mmCIF file of C-alpha atoms in Angstrom:
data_model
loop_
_atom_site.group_PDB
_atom_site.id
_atom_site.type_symbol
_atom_site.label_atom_id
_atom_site.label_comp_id
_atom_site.label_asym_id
_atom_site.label_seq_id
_atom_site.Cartn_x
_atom_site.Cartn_y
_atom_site.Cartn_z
ATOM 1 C CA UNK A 159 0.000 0.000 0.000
ATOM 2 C CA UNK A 160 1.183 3.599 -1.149
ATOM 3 C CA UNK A 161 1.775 5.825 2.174
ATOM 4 C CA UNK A 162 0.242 9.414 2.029
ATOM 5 C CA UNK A 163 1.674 12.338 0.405
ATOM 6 C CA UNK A 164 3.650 14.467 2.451
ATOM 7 C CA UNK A 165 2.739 17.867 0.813
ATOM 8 C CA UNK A 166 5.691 19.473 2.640
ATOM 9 C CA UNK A 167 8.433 17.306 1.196
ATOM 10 C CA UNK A 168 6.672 17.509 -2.088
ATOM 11 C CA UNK A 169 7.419 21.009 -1.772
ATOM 12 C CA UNK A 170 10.404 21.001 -0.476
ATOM 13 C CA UNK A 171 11.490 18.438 -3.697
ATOM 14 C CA UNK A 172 9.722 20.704 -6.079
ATOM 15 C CA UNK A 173 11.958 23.741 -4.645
ATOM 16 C CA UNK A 174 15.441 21.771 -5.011
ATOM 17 C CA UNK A 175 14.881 21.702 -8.546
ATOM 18 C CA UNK A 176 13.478 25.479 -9.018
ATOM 19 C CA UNK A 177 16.224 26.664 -7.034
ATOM 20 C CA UNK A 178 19.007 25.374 -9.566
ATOM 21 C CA UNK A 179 16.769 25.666 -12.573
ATOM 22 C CA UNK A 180 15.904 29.725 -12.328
ATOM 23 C CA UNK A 181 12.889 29.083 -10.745
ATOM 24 C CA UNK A 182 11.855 26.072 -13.422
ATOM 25 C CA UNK A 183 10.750 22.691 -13.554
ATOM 26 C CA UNK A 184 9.313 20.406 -15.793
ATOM 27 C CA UNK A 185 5.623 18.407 -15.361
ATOM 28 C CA UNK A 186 8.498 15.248 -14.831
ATOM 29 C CA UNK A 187 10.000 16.743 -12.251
ATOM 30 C CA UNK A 188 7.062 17.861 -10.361
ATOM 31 C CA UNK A 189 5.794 14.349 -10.993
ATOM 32 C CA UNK A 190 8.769 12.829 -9.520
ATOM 33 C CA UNK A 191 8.549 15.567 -6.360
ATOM 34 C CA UNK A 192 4.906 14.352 -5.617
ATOM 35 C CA UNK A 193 2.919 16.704 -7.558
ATOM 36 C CA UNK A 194 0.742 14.108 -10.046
ATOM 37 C CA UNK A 195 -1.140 15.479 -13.552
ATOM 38 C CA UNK A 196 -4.055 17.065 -10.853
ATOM 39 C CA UNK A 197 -2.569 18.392 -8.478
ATOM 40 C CA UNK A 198 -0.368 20.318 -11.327
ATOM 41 C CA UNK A 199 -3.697 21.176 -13.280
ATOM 42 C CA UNK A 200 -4.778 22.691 -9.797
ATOM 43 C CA UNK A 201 -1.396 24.885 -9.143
ATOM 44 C CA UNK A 202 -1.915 26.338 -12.366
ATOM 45 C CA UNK A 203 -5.666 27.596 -11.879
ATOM 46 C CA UNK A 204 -4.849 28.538 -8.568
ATOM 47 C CA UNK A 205 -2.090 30.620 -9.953
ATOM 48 C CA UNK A 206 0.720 29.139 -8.073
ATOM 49 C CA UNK A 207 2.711 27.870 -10.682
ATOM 50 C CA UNK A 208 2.931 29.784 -14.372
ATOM 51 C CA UNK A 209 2.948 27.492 -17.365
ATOM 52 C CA UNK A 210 5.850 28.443 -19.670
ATOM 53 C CA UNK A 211 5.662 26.201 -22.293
ATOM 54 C CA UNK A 212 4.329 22.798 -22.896
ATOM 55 C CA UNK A 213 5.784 20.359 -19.343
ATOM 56 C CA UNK A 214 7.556 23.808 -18.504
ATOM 57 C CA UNK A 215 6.681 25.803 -15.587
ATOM 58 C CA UNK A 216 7.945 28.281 -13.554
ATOM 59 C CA UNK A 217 6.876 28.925 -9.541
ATOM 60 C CA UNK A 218 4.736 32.380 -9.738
ATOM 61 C CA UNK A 219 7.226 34.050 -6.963
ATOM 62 C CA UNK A 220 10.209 33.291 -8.779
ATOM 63 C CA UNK A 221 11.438 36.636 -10.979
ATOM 64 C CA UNK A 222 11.807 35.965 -14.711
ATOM 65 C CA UNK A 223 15.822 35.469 -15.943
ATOM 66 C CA UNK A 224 16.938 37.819 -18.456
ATOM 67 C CA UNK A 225 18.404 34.169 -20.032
ATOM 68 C CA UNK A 226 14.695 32.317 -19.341
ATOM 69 C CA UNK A 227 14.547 30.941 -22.816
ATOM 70 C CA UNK A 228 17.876 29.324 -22.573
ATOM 71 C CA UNK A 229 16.691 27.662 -19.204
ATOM 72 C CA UNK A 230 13.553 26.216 -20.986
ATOM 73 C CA UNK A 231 15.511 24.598 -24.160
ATOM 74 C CA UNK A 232 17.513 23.280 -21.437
ATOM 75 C CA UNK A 233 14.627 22.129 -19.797
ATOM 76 C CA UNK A 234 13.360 20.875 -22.930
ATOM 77 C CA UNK A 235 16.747 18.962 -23.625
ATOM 78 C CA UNK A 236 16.578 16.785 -20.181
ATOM 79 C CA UNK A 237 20.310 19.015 -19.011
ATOM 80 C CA UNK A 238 21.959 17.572 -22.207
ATOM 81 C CA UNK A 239 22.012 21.114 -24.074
ATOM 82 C CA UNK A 240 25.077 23.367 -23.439
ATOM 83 C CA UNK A 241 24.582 27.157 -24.650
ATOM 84 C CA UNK A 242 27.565 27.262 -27.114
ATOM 85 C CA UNK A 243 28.360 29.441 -30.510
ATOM 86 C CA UNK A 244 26.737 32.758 -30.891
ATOM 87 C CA UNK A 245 24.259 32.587 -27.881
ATOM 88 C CA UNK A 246 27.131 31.777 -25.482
ATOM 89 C CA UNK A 247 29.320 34.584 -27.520
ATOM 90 C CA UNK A 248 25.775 37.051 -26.503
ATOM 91 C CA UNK A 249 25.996 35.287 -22.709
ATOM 92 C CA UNK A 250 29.571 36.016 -21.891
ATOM 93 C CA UNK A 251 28.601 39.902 -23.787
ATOM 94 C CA UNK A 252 31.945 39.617 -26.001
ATOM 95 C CA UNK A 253 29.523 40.508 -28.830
ATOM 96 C CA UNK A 254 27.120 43.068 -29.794
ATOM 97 C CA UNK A 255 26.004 39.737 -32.282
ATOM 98 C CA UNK A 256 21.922 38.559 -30.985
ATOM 99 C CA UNK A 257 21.640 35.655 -32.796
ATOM 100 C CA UNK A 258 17.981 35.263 -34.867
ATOM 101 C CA UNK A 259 18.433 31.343 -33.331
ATOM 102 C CA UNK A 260 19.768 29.427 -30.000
ATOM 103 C CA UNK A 261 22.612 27.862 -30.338
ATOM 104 C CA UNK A 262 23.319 24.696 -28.106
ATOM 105 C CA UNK A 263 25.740 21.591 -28.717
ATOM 106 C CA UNK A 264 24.453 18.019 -27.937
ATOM 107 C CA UNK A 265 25.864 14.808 -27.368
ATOM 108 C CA UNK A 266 26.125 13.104 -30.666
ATOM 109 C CA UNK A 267 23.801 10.400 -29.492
ATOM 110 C CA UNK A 268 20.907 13.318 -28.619
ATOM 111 C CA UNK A 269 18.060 12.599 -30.302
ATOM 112 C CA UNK A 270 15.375 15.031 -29.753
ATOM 113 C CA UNK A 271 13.807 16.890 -32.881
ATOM 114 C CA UNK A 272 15.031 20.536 -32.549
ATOM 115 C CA UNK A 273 12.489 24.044 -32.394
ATOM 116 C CA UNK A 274 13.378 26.531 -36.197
ATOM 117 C CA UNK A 275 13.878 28.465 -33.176
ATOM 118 C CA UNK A 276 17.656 26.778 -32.486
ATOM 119 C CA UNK A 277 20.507 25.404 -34.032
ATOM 120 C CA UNK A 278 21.816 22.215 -32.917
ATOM 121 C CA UNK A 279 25.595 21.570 -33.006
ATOM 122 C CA UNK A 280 26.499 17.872 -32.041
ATOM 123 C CA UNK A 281 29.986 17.257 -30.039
ATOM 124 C CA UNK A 282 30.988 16.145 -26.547
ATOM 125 C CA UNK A 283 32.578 18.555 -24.742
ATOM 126 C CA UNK A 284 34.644 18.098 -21.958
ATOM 127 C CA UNK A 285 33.774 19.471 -18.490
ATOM 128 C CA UNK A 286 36.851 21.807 -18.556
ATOM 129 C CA UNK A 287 35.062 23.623 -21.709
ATOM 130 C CA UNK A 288 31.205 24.556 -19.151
ATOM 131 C CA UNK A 289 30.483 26.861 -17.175
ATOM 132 C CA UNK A 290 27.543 26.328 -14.865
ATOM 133 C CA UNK A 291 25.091 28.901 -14.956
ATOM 134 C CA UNK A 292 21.781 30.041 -13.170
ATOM 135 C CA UNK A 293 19.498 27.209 -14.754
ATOM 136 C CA UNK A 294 21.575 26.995 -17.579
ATOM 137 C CA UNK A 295 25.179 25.739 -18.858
ATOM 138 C CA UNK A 296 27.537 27.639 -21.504
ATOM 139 C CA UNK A 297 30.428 26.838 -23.096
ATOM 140 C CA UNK A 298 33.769 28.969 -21.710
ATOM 141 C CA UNK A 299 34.707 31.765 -23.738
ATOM 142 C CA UNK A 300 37.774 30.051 -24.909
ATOM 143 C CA UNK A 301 35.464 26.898 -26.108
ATOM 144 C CA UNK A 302 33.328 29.723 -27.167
ATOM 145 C CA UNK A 303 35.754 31.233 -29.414
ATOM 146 C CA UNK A 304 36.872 27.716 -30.840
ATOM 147 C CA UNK A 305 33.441 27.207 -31.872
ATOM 148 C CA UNK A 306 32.670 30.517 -33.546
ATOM 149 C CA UNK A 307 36.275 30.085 -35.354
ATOM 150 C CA UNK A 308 35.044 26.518 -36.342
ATOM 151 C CA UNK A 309 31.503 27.936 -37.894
ATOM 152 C CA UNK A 310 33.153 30.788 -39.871
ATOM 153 C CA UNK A 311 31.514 33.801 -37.691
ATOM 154 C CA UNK A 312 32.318 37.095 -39.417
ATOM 155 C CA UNK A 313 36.091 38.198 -39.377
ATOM 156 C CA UNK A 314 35.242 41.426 -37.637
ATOM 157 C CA UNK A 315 32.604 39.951 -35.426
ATOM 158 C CA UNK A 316 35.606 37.282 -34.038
ATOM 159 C CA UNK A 317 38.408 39.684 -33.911
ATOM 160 C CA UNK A 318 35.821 41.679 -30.930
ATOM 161 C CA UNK A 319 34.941 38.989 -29.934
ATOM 162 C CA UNK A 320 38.422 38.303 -28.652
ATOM 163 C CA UNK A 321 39.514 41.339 -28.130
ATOM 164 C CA UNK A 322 36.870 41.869 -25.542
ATOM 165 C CA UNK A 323 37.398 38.237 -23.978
ATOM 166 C CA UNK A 324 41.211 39.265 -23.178
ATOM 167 C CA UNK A 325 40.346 42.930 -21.883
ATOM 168 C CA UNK A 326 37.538 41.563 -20.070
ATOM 169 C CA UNK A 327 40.122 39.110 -18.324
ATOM 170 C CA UNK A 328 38.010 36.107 -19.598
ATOM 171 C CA UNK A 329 41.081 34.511 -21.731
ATOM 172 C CA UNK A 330 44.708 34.590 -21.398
ATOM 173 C CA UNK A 331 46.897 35.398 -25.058
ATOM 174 C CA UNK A 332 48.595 32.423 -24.147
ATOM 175 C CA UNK A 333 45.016 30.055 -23.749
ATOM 176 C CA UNK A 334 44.436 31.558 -27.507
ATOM 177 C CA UNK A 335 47.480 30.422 -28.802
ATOM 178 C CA UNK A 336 47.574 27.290 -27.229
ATOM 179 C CA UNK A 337 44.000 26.289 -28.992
ATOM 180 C CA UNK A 338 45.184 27.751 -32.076
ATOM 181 C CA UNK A 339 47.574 25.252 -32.209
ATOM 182 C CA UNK A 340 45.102 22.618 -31.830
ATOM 183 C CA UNK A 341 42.644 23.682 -34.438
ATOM 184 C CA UNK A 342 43.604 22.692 -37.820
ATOM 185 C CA UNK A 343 42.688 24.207 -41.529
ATOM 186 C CA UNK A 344 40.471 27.111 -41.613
ATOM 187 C CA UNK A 345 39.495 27.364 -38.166
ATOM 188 C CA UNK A 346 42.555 28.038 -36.990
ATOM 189 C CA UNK A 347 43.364 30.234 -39.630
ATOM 190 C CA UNK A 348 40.669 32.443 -38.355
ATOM 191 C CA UNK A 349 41.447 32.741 -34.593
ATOM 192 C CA UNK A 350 45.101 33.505 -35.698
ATOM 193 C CA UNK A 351 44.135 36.434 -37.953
ATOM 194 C CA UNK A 352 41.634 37.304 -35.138
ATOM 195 C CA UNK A 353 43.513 37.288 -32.545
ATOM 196 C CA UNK A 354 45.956 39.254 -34.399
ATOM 197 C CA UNK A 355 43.628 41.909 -35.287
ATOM 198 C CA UNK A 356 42.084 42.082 -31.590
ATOM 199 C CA UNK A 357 46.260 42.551 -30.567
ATOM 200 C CA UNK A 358 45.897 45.977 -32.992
ATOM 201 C CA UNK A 359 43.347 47.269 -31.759
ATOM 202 C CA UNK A 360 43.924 46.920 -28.072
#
């Protein structure tokens, strides 16, 4: 036999994963806190919880993030989505660039149709290369800058785009150097002459 629901550890469950989410959760994770299909439909009416998107919610005390649709396609991606290219280039503000689409990289394995809304780029990055974020997870600006190097971003676009990475104290010369080394063909090519152009202009 089932034992009662304790409403205040349901609670409690449902805030553990608001708290690290930016104040979002998804109809599965309420479900696994103790909050069945009902019980959500009634938190909804009542006003206590907002629905954000379809399984997305957000608790109605919690303040909107200036980054809340990156915490939803994170949401929607089960945590396997890492804010990467352009949108973690607009995150870490070493661009004036808003992208028309979210970028996020995936496992290769990911299998989840994507939104128009995004751009999926599959590779598995290594947990030296993410930062952790308020609901969220981005690349590091120096993965960051690999990435836009590796997707041809405009030549003027990457050369302030490093520039403002090293004055901002996000990047060392050095870290640059060493990852143009790594690169090969094109890509690397394009951080060099970057790099050297952000060097001219500092």
């Amino acid at each position: 036999m089932m034992g009662r629901r304790d409403p205040q550890e349901a609670r409690r469950r449902l805030y553990e994963y608001a708290v690290a989410q930016g104040g979002y959760f998804t109809a599965a994770q309420a479900r696994i806190a103790g909050y069945p299909k009902q019980l959500q439909y009634y938190h909804v009416r009542r006003g206590n919880w907002v629905r954000e998107d379809r399984g997305i919610f957000r608790l109605w005390e919690w303040p909107r993030s200036s980054h809340e649709d990156l915490i939803r396609w994170t949401l929607w991606s089960r945590g396997a989505a890492v804010v990467s290219h352009q949108s973690a280039m607009a995150v870490h503000e070493i661009s004036d660039l808003m992208p028309a689409k979210i970028h996020l990289t995936v496992p290769p394995e990911f299998r989840k149709t994507p939104s128009p809304a995004m751009v999926l780029h599959r590779d598995r990055l290594a947990p030296h290369e993410i930062e952790q974020r308020d609901g969220f997870r981005v690349t590091t600006p120096l993965r960051t800058l690999i990435d836009a190097a590796r997707v041809d971003v405009d030549p003027e676009r990457l050369s302030a785009a490093v520039r403002d990475a090293v004055l901002k104290g996000l990047v060392a010369d050095r870290h640059i150097e060493a990852a143009i080394d790594t690169l090969q063909g094109a890509a690397a090519e394009r951080l060099y002459q970057a790099l050297t152009l952000a060097r001219k202009a500092a």
